[in-house]
PDB file of C-alpha atoms in Angstrom:
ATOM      1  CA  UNK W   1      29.328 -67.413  91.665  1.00 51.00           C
ATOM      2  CA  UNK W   2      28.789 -64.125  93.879  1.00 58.00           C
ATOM      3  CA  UNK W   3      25.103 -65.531  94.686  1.00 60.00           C
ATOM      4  CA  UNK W   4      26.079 -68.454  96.817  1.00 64.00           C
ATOM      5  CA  UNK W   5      28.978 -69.567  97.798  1.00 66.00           C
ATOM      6  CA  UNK W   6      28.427 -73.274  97.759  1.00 69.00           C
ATOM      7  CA  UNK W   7      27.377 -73.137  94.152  1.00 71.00           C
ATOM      8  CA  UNK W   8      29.711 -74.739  91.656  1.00 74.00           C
ATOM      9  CA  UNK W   9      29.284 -75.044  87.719  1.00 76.00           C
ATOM     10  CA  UNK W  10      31.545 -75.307  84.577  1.00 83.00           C
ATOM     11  CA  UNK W  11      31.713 -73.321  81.467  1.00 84.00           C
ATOM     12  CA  UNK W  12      32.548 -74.278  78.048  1.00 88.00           C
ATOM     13  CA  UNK W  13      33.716 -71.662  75.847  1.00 87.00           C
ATOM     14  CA  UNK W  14      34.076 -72.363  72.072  1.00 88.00           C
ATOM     15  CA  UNK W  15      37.746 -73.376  70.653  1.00 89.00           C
ATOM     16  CA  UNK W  16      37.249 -70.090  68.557  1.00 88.00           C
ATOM     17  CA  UNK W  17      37.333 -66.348  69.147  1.00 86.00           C
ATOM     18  CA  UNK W  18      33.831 -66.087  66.961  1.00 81.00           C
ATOM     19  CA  UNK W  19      33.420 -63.393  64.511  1.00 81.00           C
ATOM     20  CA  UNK W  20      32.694 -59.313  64.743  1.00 78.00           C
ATOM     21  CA  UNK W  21      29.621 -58.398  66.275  1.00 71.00           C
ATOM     22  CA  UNK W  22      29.016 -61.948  67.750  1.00 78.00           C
ATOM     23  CA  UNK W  23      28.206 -62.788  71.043  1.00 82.00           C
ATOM     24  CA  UNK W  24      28.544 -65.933  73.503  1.00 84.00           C
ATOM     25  CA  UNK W  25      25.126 -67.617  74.509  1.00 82.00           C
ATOM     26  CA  UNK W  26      24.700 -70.552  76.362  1.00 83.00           C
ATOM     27  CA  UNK W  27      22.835 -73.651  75.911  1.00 82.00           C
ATOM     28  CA  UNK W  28      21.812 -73.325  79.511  1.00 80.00           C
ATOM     29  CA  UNK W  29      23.641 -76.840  80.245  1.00 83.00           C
ATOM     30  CA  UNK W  30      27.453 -74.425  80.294  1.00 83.00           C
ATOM     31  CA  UNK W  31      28.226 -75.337  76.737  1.00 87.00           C
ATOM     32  CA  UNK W  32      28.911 -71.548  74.975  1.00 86.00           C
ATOM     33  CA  UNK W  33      28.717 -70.423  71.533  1.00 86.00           C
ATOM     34  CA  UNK W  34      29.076 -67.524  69.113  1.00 83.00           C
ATOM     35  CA  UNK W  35      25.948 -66.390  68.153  1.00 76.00           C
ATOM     36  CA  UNK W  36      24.246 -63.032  66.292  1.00 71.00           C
ATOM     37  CA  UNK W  37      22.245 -60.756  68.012  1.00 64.00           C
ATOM     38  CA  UNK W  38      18.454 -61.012  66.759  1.00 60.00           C
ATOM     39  CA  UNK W  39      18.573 -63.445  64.442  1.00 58.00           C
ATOM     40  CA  UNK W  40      18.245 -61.818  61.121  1.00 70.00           C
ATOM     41  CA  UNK W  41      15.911 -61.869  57.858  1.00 82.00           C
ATOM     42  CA  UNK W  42      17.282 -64.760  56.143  1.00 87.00           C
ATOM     43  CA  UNK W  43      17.084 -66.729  53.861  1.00 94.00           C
ATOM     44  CA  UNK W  44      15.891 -64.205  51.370  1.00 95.00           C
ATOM     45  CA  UNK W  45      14.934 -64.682  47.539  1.00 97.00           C
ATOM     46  CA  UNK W  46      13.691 -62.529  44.747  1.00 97.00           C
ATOM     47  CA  UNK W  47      12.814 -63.972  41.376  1.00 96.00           C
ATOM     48  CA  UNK W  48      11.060 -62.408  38.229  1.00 95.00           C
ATOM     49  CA  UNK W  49       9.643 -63.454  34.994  1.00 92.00           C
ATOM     50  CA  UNK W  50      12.309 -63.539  32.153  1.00 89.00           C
ATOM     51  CA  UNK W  51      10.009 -63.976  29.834  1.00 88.00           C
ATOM     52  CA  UNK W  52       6.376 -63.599  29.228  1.00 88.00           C
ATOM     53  CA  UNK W  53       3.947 -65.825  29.795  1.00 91.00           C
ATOM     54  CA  UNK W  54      -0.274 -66.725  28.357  1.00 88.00           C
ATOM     55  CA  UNK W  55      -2.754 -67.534  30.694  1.00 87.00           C
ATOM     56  CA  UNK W  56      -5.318 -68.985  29.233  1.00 87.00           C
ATOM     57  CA  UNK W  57      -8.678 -67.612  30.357  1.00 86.00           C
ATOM     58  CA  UNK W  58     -10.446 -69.623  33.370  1.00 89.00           C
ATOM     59  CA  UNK W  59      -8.273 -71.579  34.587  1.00 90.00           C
ATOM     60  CA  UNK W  60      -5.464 -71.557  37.495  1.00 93.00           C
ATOM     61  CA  UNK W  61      -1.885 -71.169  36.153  1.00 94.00           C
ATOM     62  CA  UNK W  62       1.471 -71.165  37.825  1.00 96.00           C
ATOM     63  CA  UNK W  63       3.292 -68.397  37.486  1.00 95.00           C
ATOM     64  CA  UNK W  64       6.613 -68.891  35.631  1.00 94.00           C
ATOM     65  CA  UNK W  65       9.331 -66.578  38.035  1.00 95.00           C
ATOM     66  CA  UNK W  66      12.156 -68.588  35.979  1.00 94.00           C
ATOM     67  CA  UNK W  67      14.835 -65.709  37.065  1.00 94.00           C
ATOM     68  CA  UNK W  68      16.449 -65.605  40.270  1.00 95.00           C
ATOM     69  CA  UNK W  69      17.302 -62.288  41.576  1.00 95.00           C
ATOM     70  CA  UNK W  70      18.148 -62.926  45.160  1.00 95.00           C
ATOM     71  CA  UNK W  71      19.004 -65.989  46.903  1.00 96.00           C
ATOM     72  CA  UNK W  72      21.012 -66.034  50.061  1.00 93.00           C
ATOM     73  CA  UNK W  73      20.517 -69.882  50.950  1.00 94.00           C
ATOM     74  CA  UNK W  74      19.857 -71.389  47.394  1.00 95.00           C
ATOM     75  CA  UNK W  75      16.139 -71.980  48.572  1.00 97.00           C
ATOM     76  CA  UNK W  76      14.346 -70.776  45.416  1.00 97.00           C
ATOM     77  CA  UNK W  77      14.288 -73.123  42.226  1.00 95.00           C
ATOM     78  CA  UNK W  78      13.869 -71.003  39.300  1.00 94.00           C
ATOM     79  CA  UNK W  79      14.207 -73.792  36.806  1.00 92.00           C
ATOM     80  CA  UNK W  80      12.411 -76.722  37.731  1.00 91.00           C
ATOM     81  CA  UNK W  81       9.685 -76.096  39.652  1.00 93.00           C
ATOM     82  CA  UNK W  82       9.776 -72.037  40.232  1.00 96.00           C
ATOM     83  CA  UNK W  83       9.390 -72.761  44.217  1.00 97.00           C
ATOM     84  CA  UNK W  84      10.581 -71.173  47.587  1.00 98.00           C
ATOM     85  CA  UNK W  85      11.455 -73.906  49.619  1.00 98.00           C
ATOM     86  CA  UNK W  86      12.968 -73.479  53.243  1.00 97.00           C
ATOM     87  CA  UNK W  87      15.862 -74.990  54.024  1.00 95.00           C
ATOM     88  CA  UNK W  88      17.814 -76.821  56.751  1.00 93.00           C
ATOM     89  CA  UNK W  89      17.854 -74.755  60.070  1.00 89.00           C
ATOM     90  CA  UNK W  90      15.518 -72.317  58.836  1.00 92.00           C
ATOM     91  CA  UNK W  91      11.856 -73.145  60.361  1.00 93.00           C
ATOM     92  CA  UNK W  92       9.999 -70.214  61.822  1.00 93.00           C
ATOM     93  CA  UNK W  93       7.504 -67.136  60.359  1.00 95.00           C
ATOM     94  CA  UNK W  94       8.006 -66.002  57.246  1.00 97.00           C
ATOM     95  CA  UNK W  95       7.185 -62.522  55.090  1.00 97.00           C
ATOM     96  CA  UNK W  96       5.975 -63.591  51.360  1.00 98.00           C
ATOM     97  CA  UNK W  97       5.062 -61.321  48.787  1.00 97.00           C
ATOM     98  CA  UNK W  98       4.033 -61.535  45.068  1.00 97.00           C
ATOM     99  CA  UNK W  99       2.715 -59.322  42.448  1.00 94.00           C
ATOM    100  CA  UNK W 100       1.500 -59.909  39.030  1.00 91.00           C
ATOM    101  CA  UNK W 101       0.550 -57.881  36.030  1.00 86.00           C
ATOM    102  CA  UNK W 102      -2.059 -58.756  33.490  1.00 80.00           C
ATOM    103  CA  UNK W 103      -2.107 -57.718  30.021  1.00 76.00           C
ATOM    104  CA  UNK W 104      -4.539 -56.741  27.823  1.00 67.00           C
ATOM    105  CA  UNK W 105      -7.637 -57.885  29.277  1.00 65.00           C
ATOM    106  CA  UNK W 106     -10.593 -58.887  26.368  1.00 63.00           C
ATOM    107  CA  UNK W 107     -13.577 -58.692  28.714  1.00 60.00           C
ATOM    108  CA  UNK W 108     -15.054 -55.641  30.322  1.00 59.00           C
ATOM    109  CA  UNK W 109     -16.266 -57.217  33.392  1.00 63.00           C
ATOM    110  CA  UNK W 110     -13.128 -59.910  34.135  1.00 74.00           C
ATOM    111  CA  UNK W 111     -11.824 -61.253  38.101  1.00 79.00           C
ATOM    112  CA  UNK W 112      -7.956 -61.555  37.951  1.00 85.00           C
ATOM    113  CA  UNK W 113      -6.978 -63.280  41.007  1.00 90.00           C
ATOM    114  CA  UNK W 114      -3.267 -64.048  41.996  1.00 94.00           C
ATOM    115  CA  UNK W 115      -3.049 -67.527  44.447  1.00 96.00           C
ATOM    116  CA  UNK W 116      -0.366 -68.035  46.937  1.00 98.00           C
ATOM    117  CA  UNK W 117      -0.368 -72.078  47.864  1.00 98.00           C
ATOM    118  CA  UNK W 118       1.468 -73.457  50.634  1.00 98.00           C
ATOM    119  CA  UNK W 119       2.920 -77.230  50.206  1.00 98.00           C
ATOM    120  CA  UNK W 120       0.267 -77.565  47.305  1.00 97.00           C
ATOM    121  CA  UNK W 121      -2.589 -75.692  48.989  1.00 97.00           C
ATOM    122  CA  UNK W 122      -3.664 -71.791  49.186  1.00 97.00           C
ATOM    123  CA  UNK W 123      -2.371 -69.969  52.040  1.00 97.00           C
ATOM    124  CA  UNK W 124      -3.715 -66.648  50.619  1.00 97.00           C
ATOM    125  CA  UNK W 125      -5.154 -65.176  48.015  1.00 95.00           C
ATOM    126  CA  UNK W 126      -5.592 -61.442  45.901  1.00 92.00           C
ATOM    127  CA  UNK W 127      -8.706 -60.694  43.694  1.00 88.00           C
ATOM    128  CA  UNK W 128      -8.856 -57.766  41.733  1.00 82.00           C
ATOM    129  CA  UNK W 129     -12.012 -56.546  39.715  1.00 75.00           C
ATOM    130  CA  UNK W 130     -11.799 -55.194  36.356  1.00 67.00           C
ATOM    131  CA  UNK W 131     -14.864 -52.958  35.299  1.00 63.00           C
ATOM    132  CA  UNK W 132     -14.816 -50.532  32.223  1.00 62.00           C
ATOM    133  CA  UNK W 133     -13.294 -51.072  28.990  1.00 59.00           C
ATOM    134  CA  UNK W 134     -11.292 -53.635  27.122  1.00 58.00           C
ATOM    135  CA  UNK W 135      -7.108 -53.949  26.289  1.00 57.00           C
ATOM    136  CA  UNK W 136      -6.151 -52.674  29.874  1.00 65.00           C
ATOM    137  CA  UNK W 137      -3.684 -54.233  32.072  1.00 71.00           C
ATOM    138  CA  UNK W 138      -4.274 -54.917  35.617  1.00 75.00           C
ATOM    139  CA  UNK W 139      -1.636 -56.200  38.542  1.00 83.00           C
ATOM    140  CA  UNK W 140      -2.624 -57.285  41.459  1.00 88.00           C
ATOM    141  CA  UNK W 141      -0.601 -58.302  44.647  1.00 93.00           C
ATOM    142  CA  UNK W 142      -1.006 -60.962  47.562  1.00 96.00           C
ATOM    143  CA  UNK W 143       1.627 -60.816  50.807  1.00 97.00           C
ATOM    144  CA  UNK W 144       1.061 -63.140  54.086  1.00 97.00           C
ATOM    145  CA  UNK W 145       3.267 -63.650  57.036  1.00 97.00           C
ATOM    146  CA  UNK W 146       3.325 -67.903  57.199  1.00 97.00           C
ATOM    147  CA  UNK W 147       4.764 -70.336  59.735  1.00 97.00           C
ATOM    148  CA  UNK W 148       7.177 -72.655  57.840  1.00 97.00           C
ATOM    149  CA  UNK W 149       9.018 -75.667  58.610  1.00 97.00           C
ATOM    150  CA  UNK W 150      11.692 -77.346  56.874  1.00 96.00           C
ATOM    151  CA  UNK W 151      11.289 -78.423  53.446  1.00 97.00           C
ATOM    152  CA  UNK W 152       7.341 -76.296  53.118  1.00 98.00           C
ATOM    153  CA  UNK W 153       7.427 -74.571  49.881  1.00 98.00           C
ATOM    154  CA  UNK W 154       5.515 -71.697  48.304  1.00 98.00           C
ATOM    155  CA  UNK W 155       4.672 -71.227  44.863  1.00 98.00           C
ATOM    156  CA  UNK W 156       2.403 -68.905  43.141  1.00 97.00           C
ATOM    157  CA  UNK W 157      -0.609 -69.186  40.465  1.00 96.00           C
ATOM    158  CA  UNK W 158      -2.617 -66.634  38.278  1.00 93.00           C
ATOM    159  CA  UNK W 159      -6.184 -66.857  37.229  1.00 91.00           C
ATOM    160  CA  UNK W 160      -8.520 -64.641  35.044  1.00 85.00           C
ATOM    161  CA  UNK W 161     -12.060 -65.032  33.279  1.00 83.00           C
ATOM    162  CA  UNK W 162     -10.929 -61.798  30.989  1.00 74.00           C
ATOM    163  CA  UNK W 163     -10.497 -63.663  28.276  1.00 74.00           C
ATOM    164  CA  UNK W 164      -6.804 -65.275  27.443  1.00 77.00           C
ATOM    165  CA  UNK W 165      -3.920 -62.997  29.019  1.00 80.00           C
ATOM    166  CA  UNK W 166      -0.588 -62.427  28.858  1.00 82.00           C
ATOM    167  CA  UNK W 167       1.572 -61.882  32.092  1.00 85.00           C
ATOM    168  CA  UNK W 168       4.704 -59.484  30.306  1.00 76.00           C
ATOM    169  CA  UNK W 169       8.689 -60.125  31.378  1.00 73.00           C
ATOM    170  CA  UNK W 170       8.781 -56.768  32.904  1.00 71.00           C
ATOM    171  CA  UNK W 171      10.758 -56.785  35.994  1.00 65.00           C
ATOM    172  CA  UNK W 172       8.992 -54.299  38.146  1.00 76.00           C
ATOM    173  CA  UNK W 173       5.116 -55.814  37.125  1.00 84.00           C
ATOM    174  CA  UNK W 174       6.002 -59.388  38.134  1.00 91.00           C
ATOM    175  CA  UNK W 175       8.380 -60.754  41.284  1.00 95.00           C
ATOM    176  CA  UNK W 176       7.816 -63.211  43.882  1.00 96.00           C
ATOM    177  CA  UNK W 177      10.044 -62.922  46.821  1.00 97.00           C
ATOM    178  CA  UNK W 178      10.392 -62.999  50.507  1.00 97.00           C
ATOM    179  CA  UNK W 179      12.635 -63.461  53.625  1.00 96.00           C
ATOM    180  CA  UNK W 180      12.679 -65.695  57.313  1.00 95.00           C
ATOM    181  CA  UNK W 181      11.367 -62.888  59.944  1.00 93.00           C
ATOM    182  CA  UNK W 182      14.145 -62.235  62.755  1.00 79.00           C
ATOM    183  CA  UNK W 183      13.485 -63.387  66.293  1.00 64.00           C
TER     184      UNK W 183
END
Protein backbone atom coordinates (compact mmCIF):
# COMPACT_ATOMS: atom_id res chain seq x y z
CA UNK A 1 0.00 0.00 0.00
CA UNK A 2 1.05 3.70 -1.09
CA UNK A 3 0.53 4.76 2.76
CA UNK A 4 3.44 2.91 4.23
CA UNK A 5 5.74 1.04 2.89
CA UNK A 6 6.26 -1.56 5.54
CA UNK A 7 2.60 -2.43 5.49
CA UNK A 8 1.69 -5.83 4.12
CA UNK A 9 -1.91 -7.47 3.79
CA UNK A 10 -3.70 -10.07 1.54
CA UNK A 11 -6.80 -9.90 -0.46
CA UNK A 12 -9.28 -12.46 -1.26
CA UNK A 13 -11.30 -11.92 -4.21
CA UNK A 14 -14.35 -14.19 -4.87
CA UNK A 15 -13.88 -17.34 -7.38
CA UNK A 16 -16.63 -15.44 -9.43
CA UNK A 17 -16.86 -12.36 -11.63
CA UNK A 18 -20.30 -11.34 -9.57
CA UNK A 19 -23.21 -10.08 -11.40
CA UNK A 20 -24.16 -6.49 -13.26
CA UNK A 21 -24.27 -3.65 -11.12
CA UNK A 22 -22.47 -5.48 -8.20
CA UNK A 23 -19.71 -4.37 -6.36
CA UNK A 24 -16.72 -5.95 -4.19
CA UNK A 25 -16.89 -5.16 -0.34
CA UNK A 26 -14.81 -6.44 2.16
CA UNK A 27 -15.32 -8.10 5.37
CA UNK A 28 -12.63 -5.87 6.73
CA UNK A 29 -10.48 -9.16 7.60
CA UNK A 30 -9.37 -9.15 3.23
CA UNK A 31 -12.01 -11.69 2.42
CA UNK A 32 -14.09 -9.84 -0.77
CA UNK A 33 -17.45 -10.30 -2.04
CA UNK A 34 -20.06 -9.24 -4.58
CA UNK A 35 -22.44 -7.23 -3.07
CA UNK A 36 -25.50 -4.58 -4.19
CA UNK A 37 -25.28 -1.14 -3.66
CA UNK A 38 -27.91 0.00 -0.86
CA UNK A 39 -29.40 -2.88 0.02
CA UNK A 40 -32.82 -2.83 -1.43
CA UNK A 41 -36.66 -3.07 -0.30
CA UNK A 42 -37.00 -6.67 0.02
CA UNK A 43 -38.69 -9.03 0.87
CA UNK A 44 -41.92 -7.53 -0.27
CA UNK A 45 -45.61 -9.00 -0.07
CA UNK A 46 -49.05 -7.89 -1.02
CA UNK A 47 -52.10 -9.95 -0.20
CA UNK A 48 -55.94 -9.19 -0.47
CA UNK A 49 -59.17 -10.63 0.55
CA UNK A 50 -60.57 -13.17 -2.05
CA UNK A 51 -63.48 -13.33 -0.52
CA UNK A 52 -65.60 -11.51 1.91
CA UNK A 53 -65.63 -11.81 5.24
CA UNK A 54 -68.46 -11.02 8.72
CA UNK A 55 -67.25 -9.47 11.61
CA UNK A 56 -69.29 -9.93 14.14
CA UNK A 57 -69.98 -6.77 16.14
CA UNK A 58 -67.62 -6.22 19.36
CA UNK A 59 -65.23 -8.28 19.13
CA UNK A 60 -61.49 -8.44 17.58
CA UNK A 61 -61.29 -10.45 14.31
CA UNK A 62 -58.42 -11.40 12.09
CA UNK A 63 -58.55 -10.30 8.95
CA UNK A 64 -58.71 -13.07 6.30
CA UNK A 65 -55.95 -11.63 3.33
CA UNK A 66 -56.18 -15.40 1.93
CA UNK A 67 -54.72 -14.05 -1.63
CA UNK A 68 -51.23 -13.44 -2.24
CA UNK A 69 -50.42 -10.77 -4.62
CA UNK A 70 -46.76 -10.20 -4.11
CA UNK A 71 -44.22 -12.26 -2.55
CA UNK A 72 -40.58 -11.98 -3.38
CA UNK A 73 -39.19 -14.33 -0.49
CA UNK A 74 -42.29 -16.63 0.16
CA UNK A 75 -42.66 -14.78 3.63
CA UNK A 76 -46.45 -14.28 3.60
CA UNK A 77 -48.81 -17.36 4.37
CA UNK A 78 -52.02 -16.73 2.79
CA UNK A 79 -53.50 -20.07 3.68
CA UNK A 80 -52.81 -21.06 7.02
CA UNK A 81 -52.37 -18.46 9.15
CA UNK A 82 -52.67 -15.14 6.76
CA UNK A 83 -49.15 -13.87 8.35
CA UNK A 84 -46.00 -11.85 7.20
CA UNK A 85 -43.27 -13.54 8.61
CA UNK A 86 -39.52 -12.46 7.97
CA UNK A 87 -37.31 -14.72 6.83
CA UNK A 88 -33.71 -15.96 7.02
CA UNK A 89 -31.18 -13.03 6.45
CA UNK A 90 -33.76 -10.52 6.51
CA UNK A 91 -33.74 -8.73 10.15
CA UNK A 92 -33.84 -4.97 10.12
CA UNK A 93 -36.81 -1.98 9.87
CA UNK A 94 -39.60 -2.64 8.13
CA UNK A 95 -42.58 -0.45 6.20
CA UNK A 96 -46.16 -2.21 6.97
CA UNK A 97 -49.30 -1.08 5.75
CA UNK A 98 -52.97 -2.27 5.87
CA UNK A 99 -56.30 -1.00 4.98
CA UNK A 100 -59.71 -2.26 5.54
CA UNK A 101 -63.19 -1.47 4.40
CA UNK A 102 -66.33 -1.91 6.38
CA UNK A 103 -69.64 -2.51 5.05
CA UNK A 104 -72.80 -1.48 5.86
CA UNK A 105 -72.55 -0.24 9.24
CA UNK A 106 -76.14 -0.77 11.49
CA UNK A 107 -75.34 1.81 14.17
CA UNK A 108 -75.17 5.54 13.80
CA UNK A 109 -72.62 6.18 16.35
CA UNK A 110 -70.09 2.88 15.72
CA UNK A 111 -65.76 2.84 16.38
CA UNK A 112 -64.23 0.66 13.56
CA UNK A 113 -60.75 0.11 14.51
CA UNK A 114 -58.18 -1.89 12.33
CA UNK A 115 -55.19 -3.67 14.79
CA UNK A 116 -51.77 -4.35 13.57
CA UNK A 117 -50.09 -7.07 16.21
CA UNK A 118 -46.59 -7.89 16.23
CA UNK A 119 -45.57 -11.68 17.30
CA UNK A 120 -49.17 -11.83 18.91
CA UNK A 121 -49.25 -8.30 20.34
CA UNK A 122 -50.34 -4.70 18.85
CA UNK A 123 -47.67 -2.75 17.37
CA UNK A 124 -50.18 -0.13 16.10
CA UNK A 125 -53.39 0.64 15.76
CA UNK A 126 -56.23 2.86 13.38
CA UNK A 127 -59.63 4.05 14.85
CA UNK A 128 -62.05 5.57 12.78
CA UNK A 129 -65.40 7.22 14.03
CA UNK A 130 -68.57 6.77 12.33
CA UNK A 131 -71.24 9.56 13.11
CA UNK A 132 -74.46 10.13 10.95
CA UNK A 133 -76.58 7.65 9.41
CA UNK A 134 -76.87 3.93 9.02
CA UNK A 135 -75.81 1.30 5.82
CA UNK A 136 -72.51 3.28 5.08
CA UNK A 137 -69.21 1.78 4.60
CA UNK A 138 -66.17 3.00 6.23
CA UNK A 139 -62.22 1.93 5.60
CA UNK A 140 -59.82 2.77 7.64
CA UNK A 141 -55.94 2.31 7.39
CA UNK A 142 -52.97 1.66 9.93
CA UNK A 143 -49.03 1.82 8.52
CA UNK A 144 -45.87 1.66 11.06
CA UNK A 145 -42.24 1.40 10.31
CA UNK A 146 -41.18 -1.83 12.86
CA UNK A 147 -37.82 -3.36 13.77
CA UNK A 148 -38.02 -7.11 12.91
CA UNK A 149 -35.94 -10.01 13.48
CA UNK A 150 -36.02 -13.32 12.06
CA UNK A 151 -38.99 -15.36 12.29
CA UNK A 152 -41.36 -11.93 13.96
CA UNK A 153 -44.56 -11.97 12.16
CA UNK A 154 -47.35 -9.48 11.56
CA UNK A 155 -50.85 -10.12 11.18
CA UNK A 156 -53.80 -7.93 11.15
CA UNK A 157 -57.36 -7.77 13.06
CA UNK A 158 -60.66 -5.73 12.59
CA UNK A 159 -63.02 -4.59 15.24
CA UNK A 160 -66.39 -2.64 15.23
CA UNK A 161 -69.33 -1.93 17.81
CA UNK A 162 -71.57 -0.94 14.49
CA UNK A 163 -73.40 -3.70 14.71
CA UNK A 164 -72.28 -7.09 12.66
CA UNK A 165 -70.17 -6.10 9.41
CA UNK A 166 -69.05 -7.36 6.47
CA UNK A 167 -65.41 -6.67 5.18
CA UNK A 168 -66.20 -7.09 0.94
CA UNK A 169 -63.47 -9.09 -1.50
CA UNK A 170 -62.79 -5.93 -3.27
CA UNK A 171 -59.23 -5.63 -4.11
CA UNK A 172 -58.58 -1.97 -3.79
CA UNK A 173 -60.77 -1.66 -0.12
CA UNK A 174 -58.75 -4.43 1.57
CA UNK A 175 -54.69 -5.35 1.25
CA UNK A 176 -52.11 -5.89 3.72
CA UNK A 177 -48.64 -5.55 2.47
CA UNK A 178 -45.22 -4.27 3.04
CA UNK A 179 -41.43 -4.44 2.26
CA UNK A 180 -37.67 -4.66 4.37
CA UNK A 181 -36.48 -0.78 4.25
CA UNK A 182 -32.98 -0.48 2.33
CA UNK A 183 -29.87 0.41 4.29
Amino acid sequence: PAHSASASYTLTFPTTDGSADEFLKTDGSGNLSWATAGGGNTPIFQARMGSSQSLSNGSTTKVDFDTEVLDTASAYDPTTNQRFTVPSGQAGKYFIHAKITFGDLASTDAAEIIRMYKNGSQVAIGVRRTVGSTGRDGTIAVSQIIDLSVSDYIEIYGYTNGGNVTLSNASEQNVFEGFKLGE
